[in-house]
Short mmCIF file of C-alpha atoms (C1' of nucleotides) in Angstrom, two decimals:
data_model
loop_
_atom_site.label_atom_id
_atom_site.label_comp_id
_atom_site.label_asym_id
_atom_site.label_seq_id
_atom_site.Cartn_x
_atom_site.Cartn_y
_atom_site.Cartn_z
CA MET A 829 -0.19 -0.01 -0.20
CA THR A 830 2.93 2.28 0.28
CA GLU A 831 3.69 2.65 -3.55
CA GLU A 832 1.20 2.34 -6.13
CA PRO A 833 2.33 -0.73 -8.60
CA GLU A 834 1.52 1.44 -11.40
CA ALA A 835 0.11 4.56 -10.43
CA ALA A 836 0.75 5.84 -13.20
CA PRO A 837 1.40 4.20 -16.28
CA PRO A 838 3.83 5.70 -18.67
CA GLU A 839 1.94 5.96 -21.38
CA ARG A 840 3.92 9.14 -22.66
CA LYS A 841 5.83 8.18 -25.75
CA ARG A 842 9.81 8.22 -26.32
CA GLY A 843 10.54 11.53 -27.08
CA SER A 844 7.86 13.74 -24.98
CA GLY A 845 9.53 13.28 -21.78
CA ALA A 846 11.43 16.38 -21.94
CA ARG A 847 8.86 18.09 -23.80
CA MET A 848 6.44 17.44 -21.24
CA VAL A 849 7.91 18.73 -18.50
CA TYR A 850 9.32 21.53 -20.66
CA ASP A 851 6.02 22.74 -21.27
CA SER A 852 5.04 22.16 -17.89
CA LEU A 853 7.44 24.16 -16.13
CA ARG A 854 7.28 26.97 -18.45
CA ASP A 855 3.29 27.65 -17.93
CA GLU A 856 4.16 27.15 -13.86
CA ILE A 857 6.90 29.62 -14.53
CA LEU A 858 5.12 32.35 -16.40
CA ASP A 859 1.55 31.50 -14.17
CA LEU A 860 3.81 32.58 -11.23
CA VAL A 861 2.82 28.63 -9.83
CA LEU A 862 6.91 29.07 -9.26
CA PRO A 863 7.33 32.53 -7.94
CA PRO A 864 10.56 34.55 -9.39
CA GLY A 865 13.21 33.61 -7.26
CA SER A 866 11.94 30.32 -5.65
CA ALA A 867 14.79 27.63 -6.45
CA ILE A 868 14.34 24.61 -8.43
CA ASP A 869 15.59 20.92 -7.57
CA GLU A 870 16.47 18.32 -10.06
CA VAL A 871 15.65 15.12 -8.05
CA GLN A 872 12.12 16.62 -6.46
CA LEU A 873 10.91 17.56 -10.09
CA ALA A 874 12.21 14.02 -11.43
CA GLU A 875 9.54 12.62 -8.80
CA ARG A 876 7.08 14.61 -9.04
CA PHE A 877 6.92 14.18 -13.01
CA GLY A 878 7.73 10.19 -13.17
CA VAL A 879 10.67 10.97 -15.21
CA SER A 880 14.47 10.81 -14.29
CA ARG A 881 16.72 13.92 -14.31
CA THR A 882 17.95 13.76 -17.83
CA PRO A 883 14.46 15.08 -19.34
CA ILE A 884 14.50 17.73 -16.37
CA ARG A 885 17.74 18.98 -16.86
CA GLU A 886 16.92 19.06 -20.61
CA ALA A 887 13.89 21.54 -20.08
CA LEU A 888 16.37 23.77 -17.61
CA VAL A 889 18.70 23.86 -19.95
CA ARG A 890 15.82 25.01 -22.75
CA LEU A 891 14.53 27.05 -20.05
CA ALA A 892 17.41 28.99 -19.43
CA GLY A 893 18.16 29.88 -23.45
CA GLU A 894 14.88 31.74 -22.88
CA GLY A 895 15.67 33.67 -19.86
CA LEU A 896 13.00 31.98 -17.70
CA VAL A 897 15.65 30.28 -15.16
CA ASN A 898 18.97 31.03 -13.93
CA THR A 899 21.54 28.61 -13.45
CA LEU A 900 24.30 29.24 -10.78
CA PRO A 901 27.00 26.68 -11.84
CA ASN A 902 27.42 23.72 -9.27
CA ARG A 903 24.24 25.50 -7.23
CA SER A 904 20.76 25.37 -7.81
CA THR A 905 18.80 26.99 -10.34
CA MET A 906 16.52 29.63 -10.07
CA VAL A 907 13.28 31.05 -11.30
CA SER A 908 14.44 34.31 -12.75
CA ASN A 909 13.56 37.43 -11.02
CA ILE A 910 11.96 40.11 -12.58
CA ASP A 911 13.96 43.43 -13.49
CA TYR A 912 11.03 45.95 -12.12
CA LEU A 913 13.91 48.78 -12.21
CA ASN A 914 14.30 48.31 -16.05
CA LEU A 915 10.99 47.95 -16.97
CA HIS A 916 10.42 50.75 -18.97
CA THR A 917 13.44 49.06 -21.52
CA TYR A 918 11.03 46.18 -21.63
CA PHE A 919 8.08 48.18 -22.95
CA ASP A 920 10.38 50.21 -25.06
CA ALA A 921 10.80 47.38 -26.61
CA LEU A 922 7.37 45.58 -26.52
CA VAL A 923 5.88 48.80 -28.03
CA LEU A 924 8.18 48.86 -30.70
CA MET A 925 7.20 45.31 -31.97
CA TYR A 926 3.34 46.14 -31.51
CA ARG A 927 4.15 48.64 -33.84
CA VAL A 928 6.39 47.08 -36.82
CA THR A 929 4.55 43.95 -36.53
CA THR A 930 0.70 45.77 -36.85
CA ARG A 931 2.81 47.44 -39.63
CA LEU A 932 3.90 44.54 -41.59
CA ALA A 933 0.72 43.06 -41.06
CA ALA A 934 -0.76 45.87 -43.04
CA GLU A 935 1.51 45.79 -45.69
CA HIS A 936 1.67 41.99 -46.14
CA HIS A 937 -0.96 40.01 -44.92
CA ARG A 938 -3.01 37.70 -47.12
CA PRO A 939 -7.26 37.70 -46.80
CA ALA A 940 -7.40 34.35 -44.91
CA ASP A 941 -4.82 35.81 -42.48
CA LEU A 942 -7.55 37.88 -41.09
CA GLU A 943 -9.82 35.07 -39.74
CA PRO A 944 -7.12 33.67 -37.21
CA ILE A 945 -6.72 37.39 -36.10
CA ARG A 946 -10.67 37.86 -35.55
CA ALA A 947 -11.31 34.83 -33.86
CA ALA A 948 -8.17 35.69 -31.25
CA GLN A 949 -10.17 38.60 -30.88
CA LEU A 950 -13.36 37.67 -30.04
CA GLN A 951 -11.97 35.47 -27.62
CA PHE A 952 -10.26 38.47 -25.71
CA ALA A 953 -13.53 40.52 -25.98
CA GLU A 954 -15.19 38.07 -24.10
CA ALA A 955 -12.71 37.62 -21.50
CA VAL A 956 -12.80 41.46 -21.22
CA ALA A 957 -16.62 41.06 -20.77
CA ALA A 958 -16.32 38.36 -18.13
CA GLN A 959 -14.17 40.17 -16.63
CA ASP A 960 -11.48 37.51 -16.54
CA ALA A 961 -7.95 39.30 -16.17
CA LEU A 962 -6.07 35.66 -16.73
CA ALA A 963 -8.08 34.95 -19.62
CA MET A 964 -7.71 38.66 -20.93
CA ILE A 965 -3.77 37.77 -20.93
CA ASP A 966 -3.87 35.02 -22.64
CA THR A 967 -6.20 36.45 -25.27
CA ASN A 968 -4.47 39.81 -26.23
CA ALA A 969 -0.70 38.01 -26.22
CA ALA A 970 -2.82 35.27 -28.90
CA PHE A 971 -4.32 38.18 -30.88
CA HIS A 972 -1.01 39.91 -31.23
CA THR A 973 0.45 37.00 -32.32
CA ALA A 974 -1.56 36.21 -35.12
CA ILE A 975 -1.38 40.03 -36.17
CA ALA A 976 2.73 39.17 -36.46
CA GLU A 977 2.35 36.16 -38.10
CA ALA A 978 0.23 37.54 -40.73
CA GLY A 979 3.32 40.27 -41.22
CA ARG A 980 5.59 37.06 -41.83
CA ASN A 981 8.77 38.13 -40.73
CA PRO A 982 9.87 34.61 -38.63
CA HIS A 983 12.44 36.93 -37.00
CA PHE A 984 10.29 39.43 -35.46
CA LEU A 985 7.67 36.82 -34.76
CA ALA A 986 10.29 34.87 -32.38
CA PHE A 987 11.24 38.12 -30.75
CA PHE A 988 7.95 39.30 -30.28
CA ASN A 989 6.96 36.28 -28.84
CA ARG A 990 9.47 36.09 -26.21
CA LEU A 991 8.31 39.80 -25.06
CA LEU A 992 5.02 38.56 -25.06
CA ASP A 993 5.93 35.56 -22.81
CA GLN A 994 7.50 37.62 -20.19
CA GLY A 995 4.94 40.08 -20.50
CA ARG A 996 2.56 37.16 -19.15
CA ARG A 997 4.43 37.47 -15.56
CA ILE A 998 4.59 41.13 -15.57
CA LEU A 999 0.72 41.31 -16.04
CA ARG A 1000 -0.57 38.42 -13.99
CA ILE A 1001 1.71 40.16 -10.92
CA TYR A 1002 -0.10 43.67 -11.93
CA TYR A 1003 -3.24 42.22 -12.12
CA ASN A 1004 -3.01 40.29 -8.97
CA ALA A 1005 -1.43 43.52 -6.84
CA TYR A 1006 -4.15 45.92 -8.24
CA GLU A 1007 -7.89 44.56 -9.33
CA ASP A 1008 -7.50 47.02 -12.09
CA ARG A 1009 -11.23 46.82 -14.40
CA LEU A 1010 -10.59 45.46 -17.58
CA PRO A 1011 -10.87 48.39 -19.90
CA GLN A 1012 -13.50 48.12 -22.66
CA GLU A 1013 -11.38 50.43 -24.78
CA PHE A 1014 -8.42 47.87 -25.31
CA VAL A 1015 -11.27 46.16 -27.28
CA ASP A 1016 -12.07 48.79 -29.63
CA GLU A 1017 -8.49 49.58 -29.90
CA HIS A 1018 -7.56 46.17 -31.15
CA GLU A 1019 -10.84 46.25 -33.46
CA ALA A 1020 -9.41 49.54 -35.04
CA MET A 1021 -6.32 47.64 -35.72
CA ILE A 1022 -8.13 45.27 -37.74
CA ALA A 1023 -9.41 47.85 -39.83
CA ALA A 1024 -6.03 49.63 -40.12
CA VAL A 1025 -4.46 46.25 -41.23
CA GLU A 1026 -7.46 44.78 -43.16
CA ARG A 1027 -7.51 48.36 -45.39
CA ARG A 1028 -3.78 48.05 -45.66
CA ASP A 1029 -3.35 51.89 -43.76
CA VAL A 1030 0.25 51.07 -42.72
CA ALA A 1031 0.57 54.39 -40.94
CA SER A 1032 -2.61 54.02 -39.43
CA ALA A 1033 -1.54 50.38 -37.97
CA ASP A 1034 1.29 51.97 -36.77
CA ALA A 1035 0.15 54.99 -34.95
CA LEU A 1036 -2.90 52.77 -33.26
CA ALA A 1037 -0.24 49.94 -32.04
CA LYS A 1038 2.05 52.90 -30.59
CA ALA A 1039 -0.93 54.37 -28.76
CA HIS A 1040 -2.22 51.09 -27.78
CA GLY A 1041 1.27 49.63 -26.24
CA GLU A 1042 2.14 52.89 -24.67
CA GLN A 1043 -1.21 53.05 -23.02
CA ILE A 1044 -0.75 49.82 -21.53
CA ALA A 1045 2.89 50.48 -20.90
CA HIS A 1046 1.78 53.61 -19.06
CA LYS A 1047 -0.63 51.80 -16.59
CA VAL A 1048 1.49 49.08 -15.72
CA GLN A 1049 4.70 51.33 -14.84
CA SER A 1050 2.79 53.74 -12.92
CA LEU A 1051 1.92 51.01 -10.37
CA PHE A 1052 4.99 49.55 -10.67
CA LEU A 1053 6.90 52.93 -10.13
CA ARG A 1054 4.79 53.81 -7.36
CA GLY A 1055 4.95 50.77 -5.48
CA GLY A 1056 8.65 51.30 -6.01
CA ARG A 1057 8.71 55.02 -4.39
CA LEU A 1058 6.84 53.16 -0.96
CA ASP A 1059 9.63 51.28 -0.92
CA MET A 1060 12.06 53.71 -1.10
CA GLU A 1061 9.94 55.65 1.64
CA LEU A 1062 10.25 52.55 4.16
CA MET B 56 50.10 0.85 -27.55
CA THR B 57 46.49 0.45 -29.14
CA GLU B 58 45.46 3.55 -26.27
CA GLU B 59 46.95 6.53 -25.13
CA PRO B 60 46.26 5.91 -21.18
CA GLU B 61 46.26 9.53 -20.92
CA ALA B 62 46.45 11.06 -23.99
CA ALA B 63 44.66 13.96 -23.03
CA PRO B 64 44.70 14.67 -19.32
CA PRO B 65 41.13 15.88 -18.46
CA GLU B 66 42.05 19.04 -16.65
CA ARG B 67 38.66 20.68 -17.95
CA LYS B 68 37.02 21.67 -14.30
CA ARG B 69 33.88 20.52 -13.48
CA GLY B 70 30.92 22.04 -14.95
CA SER B 71 33.09 23.26 -18.27
CA GLY B 72 32.47 20.59 -20.47
CA ALA B 73 29.00 21.33 -21.77
CA ARG B 74 30.29 24.91 -22.02
CA MET B 75 33.33 23.93 -23.89
CA VAL B 76 30.91 21.85 -26.04
CA TYR B 77 28.64 24.73 -26.77
CA ASP B 78 31.69 27.17 -27.76
CA SER B 79 33.40 25.27 -30.22
CA LEU B 80 30.13 24.26 -31.89
CA ARG B 81 29.09 27.54 -32.21
CA ASP B 82 31.89 29.02 -33.67
CA GLU B 83 31.95 26.13 -35.88
CA ILE B 84 28.87 26.44 -37.04
CA LEU B 85 28.83 29.98 -37.46
CA ASP B 86 32.05 29.51 -39.24
CA LEU B 87 30.78 27.25 -41.82
CA VAL B 88 33.18 24.93 -40.24
CA LEU B 89 29.96 22.95 -40.08
CA PRO B 90 27.87 23.49 -43.12
CA PRO B 91 24.48 24.31 -43.09
CA GLY B 92 22.36 21.07 -43.64
CA SER B 93 25.26 18.69 -42.29
CA ALA B 94 24.14 15.98 -39.86
CA ILE B 95 25.33 16.04 -36.23
CA ASP B 96 26.35 12.63 -34.60
CA GLU B 97 26.30 12.81 -30.95
CA VAL B 98 28.58 9.54 -30.52
CA GLN B 99 31.14 11.24 -32.91
CA LEU B 100 31.19 14.43 -30.90
CA ALA B 101 31.96 12.67 -27.76
CA GLU B 102 34.71 11.17 -28.83
CA ARG B 103 35.92 14.04 -30.62
CA PHE B 104 35.80 16.17 -27.20
CA GLY B 105 36.39 13.43 -24.81
CA VAL B 106 33.55 13.41 -22.80
CA SER B 107 30.24 11.45 -22.90
CA ARG B 108 27.50 12.15 -25.00
CA THR B 109 25.50 14.26 -22.38
CA PRO B 110 27.42 17.17 -22.03
CA ILE B 111 27.03 17.09 -26.25
CA ARG B 112 23.32 17.02 -25.55
CA GLU B 113 23.08 19.70 -23.55
CA ALA B 114 25.34 21.99 -26.13
CA LEU B 115 22.83 20.46 -28.94
CA VAL B 116 20.05 21.78 -26.75
CA ARG B 117 20.90 25.34 -26.36
CA LEU B 118 21.86 25.52 -30.31
CA ALA B 119 18.87 23.86 -30.78
CA GLY B 120 17.08 26.91 -28.79
CA GLU B 121 19.23 29.54 -30.56
CA GLY B 122 18.15 28.27 -34.10
CA LEU B 123 21.65 26.82 -35.07
CA VAL B 124 20.28 23.52 -35.19
CA ASN B 125 17.28 21.39 -36.05
CA THR B 126 16.43 18.52 -33.83
CA LEU B 127 14.27 16.26 -35.73
CA PRO B 128 12.73 13.75 -32.60
CA ASN B 129 14.30 10.40 -32.87
CA ARG B 130 16.57 11.38 -35.81
CA SER B 131 19.70 13.17 -36.23
CA THR B 132 19.99 17.02 -35.69
CA MET B 133 21.60 18.74 -38.47
CA VAL B 134 22.66 22.42 -38.60
CA SER B 135 20.12 24.85 -39.53
CA ASN B 136 19.98 25.96 -43.02
CA ILE B 137 19.72 29.43 -43.95
CA ASP B 138 16.78 30.61 -45.42
CA TYR B 139 17.77 32.32 -48.47
CA LEU B 140 14.01 33.04 -49.82
CA ASN B 141 13.15 34.93 -46.89
CA LEU B 142 16.55 36.77 -46.59
CA HIS B 143 14.67 40.05 -46.32
CA THR B 144 13.03 39.39 -43.52
CA TYR B 145 16.13 39.03 -42.10
CA PHE B 146 17.76 42.35 -43.20
CA ASP B 147 14.66 43.81 -42.11
CA ALA B 148 14.84 43.16 -38.87
CA LEU B 149 18.90 43.84 -38.59
CA VAL B 150 18.13 47.03 -40.15
CA LEU B 151 15.69 47.99 -37.39
CA MET B 152 17.54 46.93 -34.83
CA TYR B 153 20.58 48.63 -36.20
CA ARG B 154 18.20 51.78 -35.95
CA VAL B 155 17.29 51.31 -32.87
CA THR B 156 19.85 50.72 -31.01
CA THR B 157 22.13 53.35 -32.76
CA ARG B 158 19.27 55.76 -31.70
CA LEU B 159 19.40 54.39 -27.89
CA ALA B 160 22.82 54.84 -27.93
CA ALA B 161 22.71 58.59 -28.92
CA GLU B 162 20.22 59.44 -26.12
CA HIS B 163 21.28 56.95 -23.14
CA HIS B 164 24.83 56.64 -23.63
CA ARG B 165 27.49 57.96 -20.93
CA PRO B 166 31.12 59.55 -22.17
CA ALA B 167 32.58 56.14 -20.98
CA ASP B 168 30.92 54.34 -23.37
CA LEU B 169 32.42 55.65 -25.98
CA GLU B 170 35.97 54.41 -25.23
CA PRO B 171 34.61 50.49 -26.36
CA ILE B 172 33.02 51.76 -29.40
CA ARG B 173 35.85 53.80 -30.65
CA ALA B 174 38.50 50.74 -30.18
CA ALA B 175 35.94 48.46 -31.78
CA GLN B 176 35.79 50.69 -34.92
CA LEU B 177 40.06 50.74 -34.61
CA GLN B 178 39.84 47.23 -35.33
CA PHE B 179 37.17 47.50 -38.05
CA ALA B 180 39.35 50.22 -39.55
CA GLU B 181 42.61 47.58 -39.78
CA ALA B 182 40.67 45.05 -40.60
CA VAL B 183 39.26 46.73 -43.66
CA ALA B 184 42.44 48.09 -44.35
CA ALA B 185 43.80 44.88 -44.37
CA GLN B 186 41.23 43.55 -47.01
CA ASP B 187 40.51 40.70 -44.23
CA ALA B 188 37.05 40.24 -44.75
CA LEU B 189 36.65 37.68 -42.04
CA ALA B 190 38.27 40.10 -39.30
CA MET B 191 35.98 42.46 -40.85
CA ILE B 192 32.59 40.61 -40.07
CA ASP B 193 33.53 40.09 -36.70
CA THR B 194 34.93 43.49 -36.01
CA ASN B 195 31.78 44.88 -37.38
CA ALA B 196 29.48 42.83 -35.36
CA ALA B 197 31.69 44.07 -32.13
CA PHE B 198 31.17 47.71 -33.01
CA HIS B 199 27.62 47.50 -33.23
CA THR B 200 27.24 45.66 -30.08
CA ALA B 201 28.98 47.97 -28.42
CA ILE B 202 26.92 50.59 -29.39
CA ALA B 203 23.88 48.65 -28.48
CA GLU B 204 25.21 48.07 -25.35
CA ALA B 205 25.60 51.96 -24.62
CA GLY B 206 21.91 52.11 -25.81
CA ARG B 207 21.07 50.20 -22.60
CA ASN B 208 18.10 48.04 -23.65
CA PRO B 209 19.28 43.90 -23.12
CA HIS B 210 15.94 43.03 -24.52
CA PHE B 211 17.09 44.86 -27.88
CA LEU B 212 20.87 43.73 -27.37
CA ALA B 213 20.27 40.21 -27.17
CA PHE B 214 18.05 40.04 -29.85
CA PHE B 215 20.73 42.27 -31.89
CA ASN B 216 23.07 39.44 -30.84
CA ARG B 217 21.14 37.22 -32.13
CA LEU B 218 20.77 38.83 -35.55
CA LEU B 219 24.02 39.53 -35.51
CA ASP B 220 25.48 35.85 -35.13
CA GLN B 221 23.20 34.54 -37.96
CA GLY B 222 24.59 37.58 -40.06
CA ARG B 223 28.35 36.09 -39.91
CA ARG B 224 27.23 33.17 -41.30
CA ILE B 225 25.58 35.04 -44.42
CA LEU B 226 28.59 37.18 -44.90
CA ARG B 227 30.92 34.44 -44.80
CA ILE B 228 29.07 32.90 -47.83
CA TYR B 229 28.56 36.33 -49.20
CA TYR B 230 32.60 36.56 -49.19
CA ASN B 231 33.63 33.42 -49.73
CA ALA B 232 31.52 33.41 -53.23
CA TYR B 233 31.73 36.59 -54.07
CA GLU B 234 35.64 38.20 -53.31
CA ASP B 235 34.18 41.69 -53.15
CA ARG B 236 36.55 44.43 -51.92
CA LEU B 237 35.98 45.77 -48.59
CA PRO B 238 34.82 49.33 -49.24
CA GLN B 239 36.42 51.82 -46.94
CA GLU B 240 33.21 54.05 -46.99
CA PHE B 241 31.77 51.74 -44.01
CA VAL B 242 34.75 52.87 -41.87
CA ASP B 243 33.33 56.57 -42.44
CA GLU B 244 29.87 55.63 -42.08
CA HIS B 245 30.98 54.34 -38.68
CA GLU B 246 32.69 57.25 -37.73
CA ALA B 247 29.65 59.46 -39.11
CA MET B 248 27.58 57.19 -36.27
CA ILE B 249 30.02 57.29 -33.68
CA ALA B 250 30.29 61.54 -34.12
CA ALA B 251 25.93 61.70 -34.18
CA VAL B 252 25.87 59.17 -30.99
CA GLU B 253 28.41 61.70 -29.39
CA ARG B 254 26.29 64.90 -30.04
CA ARG B 255 23.41 62.81 -28.94
CA ASP B 256 21.70 63.78 -32.58
CA VAL B 257 19.07 61.06 -32.41
CA ALA B 258 17.45 61.80 -36.10
CA SER B 259 20.75 61.99 -37.69
CA ALA B 260 21.80 58.97 -35.60
CA ASP B 261 18.70 56.62 -37.05
CA ALA B 262 19.40 58.05 -40.36
CA LEU B 263 23.17 56.64 -40.30
CA ALA B 264 22.41 53.31 -39.14
CA LYS B 265 19.47 53.27 -41.53
CA ALA B 266 21.11 53.82 -44.57
CA HIS B 267 24.36 51.85 -43.35
CA GLY B 268 22.12 49.01 -42.78
CA GLU B 269 20.29 49.04 -46.12
CA GLN B 270 23.61 49.66 -47.99
CA ILE B 271 24.71 46.01 -46.38
CA ALA B 272 21.63 44.78 -47.07
CA HIS B 273 21.52 45.71 -50.63
CA LYS B 274 24.87 44.40 -51.55
CA VAL B 275 24.31 40.94 -50.20
CA GLN B 276 20.57 40.61 -51.12
CA SER B 277 21.51 41.39 -54.90
CA LEU B 278 23.87 38.93 -54.96
CA PHE B 279 21.94 36.27 -53.77
CA LEU B 280 18.83 37.52 -55.93
CA ARG B 281 21.25 37.07 -58.75
CA GLY B 282 22.44 33.75 -57.66
CA GLY B 283 18.90 32.72 -57.26
CA ARG B 284 17.71 33.84 -60.61
CA LEU B 285 20.66 32.17 -62.49
CA ASP B 286 19.59 28.89 -60.34
CA MET B 287 16.05 29.07 -62.14
CA GLU B 288 17.75 29.78 -65.55
CA LEU B 289 19.25 26.17 -65.53
"C1'" DC C 987 31.97 33.87 24.48
"C1'" DG C 988 32.98 34.40 19.25
"C1'" DA C 989 35.75 32.66 15.31
"C1'" DT C 990 37.54 29.47 12.13
"C1'" DT C 991 38.04 24.97 10.58
"C1'" DC C 992 36.74 19.99 10.15
"C1'" DG C 993 33.43 17.07 8.55
"C1'" DT C 994 28.83 16.02 6.57
"C1'" DA C 995 24.82 15.81 3.81
"C1'" DC C 996 23.01 17.49 -0.46
"C1'" DT C 997 22.92 19.01 -5.16
"C1'" DT C 998 24.52 18.79 -9.60
"C1'" DG C 999 27.66 17.54 -13.71
"C1'" DT C 1000 29.18 13.91 -15.91
"C1'" DC C 1001 29.11 9.04 -17.10
"C1'" DT C 1002 28.02 4.19 -18.82
"C1'" DA C 1003 23.92 1.04 -20.12
"C1'" DC C 1004 19.61 0.09 -21.72
"C1'" DA C 1005 15.26 0.42 -24.49
"C1'" DA C 1006 12.63 2.69 -28.31
"C1'" DG C 1007 12.50 4.53 -32.92
"C1'" DC C 1008 13.99 5.05 -37.88
"C1'" DT C 1009 16.18 3.54 -41.96
"C1'" DG C 1010 17.64 0.55 -45.60
"C1'" DT C 1011 18.82 -3.93 -47.17
"C1'" DG C 1012 16.84 -8.22 -48.53
"C1'" DG C 1013 13.60 -11.59 -49.49
"C1'" DA C 1014 9.10 -13.17 -50.91
"C1'" DC C 1015 4.59 -12.97 -52.85
"C1'" DG C 1016 1.85 -10.83 -56.66
"C1'" DC D 801 9.59 -7.20 -62.47
"C1'" DG D 802 7.54 -4.18 -59.22
"C1'" DT D 803 5.67 -3.89 -54.34
"C1'" DC D 804 5.21 -4.86 -49.21
"C1'" DC D 805 6.87 -6.78 -45.44
"C1'" DA D 806 10.23 -8.37 -41.82
"C1'" DC D 807 14.89 -8.02 -39.71
"C1'" DA D 808 18.92 -6.48 -38.63
"C1'" DG D 809 21.94 -1.97 -37.48
"C1'" DC D 810 22.69 2.27 -35.90
"C1'" DT D 811 21.15 6.53 -33.33
"C1'" DT D 812 18.75 8.56 -30.02
"C1'" DG D 813 16.10 9.35 -25.57
"C1'" DT D 814 15.65 7.82 -20.77
"C1'" DA D 815 17.27 5.76 -16.74
"C1'" DG D 816 20.46 4.90 -13.03
"C1'" DA D 817 24.85 5.19 -10.57
"C1'" DC D 818 29.18 7.57 -9.29
"C1'" DA D 819 31.97 11.56 -8.20
"C1'" DA D 820 33.32 17.00 -7.43
"C1'" DG D 821 32.15 20.83 -5.31
"C1'" DT D 822 29.06 23.37 -2.14
"C1'" DA D 823 26.89 24.51 2.01
"C1'" DC D 824 25.51 23.99 6.88
"C1'" DG D 825 26.72 22.68 11.38
"C1'" DA D 826 29.59 21.26 15.03
"C1'" DA D 827 33.79 20.89 17.31
"C1'" DT D 828 37.80 23.18 18.72
"C1'" DC D 829 40.48 27.04 19.37
"C1'" DG D 830 41.96 31.89 20.42
#
DNA sequence: CGATTCGTACTTGTCTACAAGCTGTGGACG
DNA sequence: CGTCCACAGCTTGTAGACAAGTACGAATCG
């Protein structure tokens, strides 16, 4: 009774172990289930996932390559901290990628590309209507990814997706710390961006994306800056 | 006599194995010693580096994360091919990062930042004077990296460095295939960029970086496009 | 009583062994 | 003669074991 003989029949196929561990860990980090700065123990994870340490290490190496964990040599690896002091550099990059991907979508999209964009926008609107912050974060990222894919530049797409992933952590903290109401205006801005892309209005798409991104950046930054100032006053 | 007892005394320290393999493989890929599309055999590499397959695999996972190798599940991993058909997307990204990093350097640099920039520019000028294409590729990348560091945005810096790495492969092919003379004008353009950064002239820095990047892009693309057209005519 | 040094336990980095999956060849059958 | 299937060899993915390096605590010395 102390151990189940076949508690979880290893129905996972060869080659899926490392990927499964990677996906799970990545989600847990981005969803703050594993908080920034927390230590990661390979043996513990190996037991939890029912695999040996080898796939665990492979997943950790990949996560380290994406900057989601930091590995200290011969010492434990930790979930990466969020650099609140340099948040502005993050938003600089994010806004630029908002602009570039939306511009390129307006230039290069094909009519069929609009379908996934509209589908993502629909889900985003539902999340906002339901005041579901977590779903809003995900569907917003999906919406912009769909636009970036219509822009057809894989380099921008990869970089953008990395930024959006990191933003997932920041936005979770934002909505956890400060129960902001989800603004309906984001939905309208998205609609305007779709319209600009559809009529291939590059200048308008750029301007809308810039305003959209800067608005988000301003909201988040003002909160964290306030928090930072509070910390300084203690 | 069949085997040396201590052919290579393993003087490598614990934790250096994977890093050494990674650095070596990365250099060999970027220097085209391992040509694009060539298969990578883990056992063979393990013998070559005198380590087991584990550090080899770790290095390969990291390289795959950077897109330098492609791993087919349960099958061999290969050195990534260069996507000649979408080169324009690469140069779009590169030119944008030229512009952004130079802009930010003009805005945010501190006087001490100019020293490494000037040092890199000196080495670049020497490489051009010596008509050493390989050194020119490296020193050009170092020059722009120094500028990007003065811009103080780690996200742009990381993305830019990735692009410059990939460009190393493309430029090697360019100069191998087509013995172009190294243009002195690149040196002058660099000098102009340094001057614009130093006097914090953002608009001028942006324009110079844009022209500089587009000139390189045009040269390389015209060659590859010509090559592509030739292939079509066969 | 405090600081330093030694020892012990734990964690990671690497190695070796084994099993699953793919590739290619050979033979049999239509 | 062409096509399909089975087997063999090889490569990768995973497991488990071992060694090195680190951190923490205890004991000893000043």
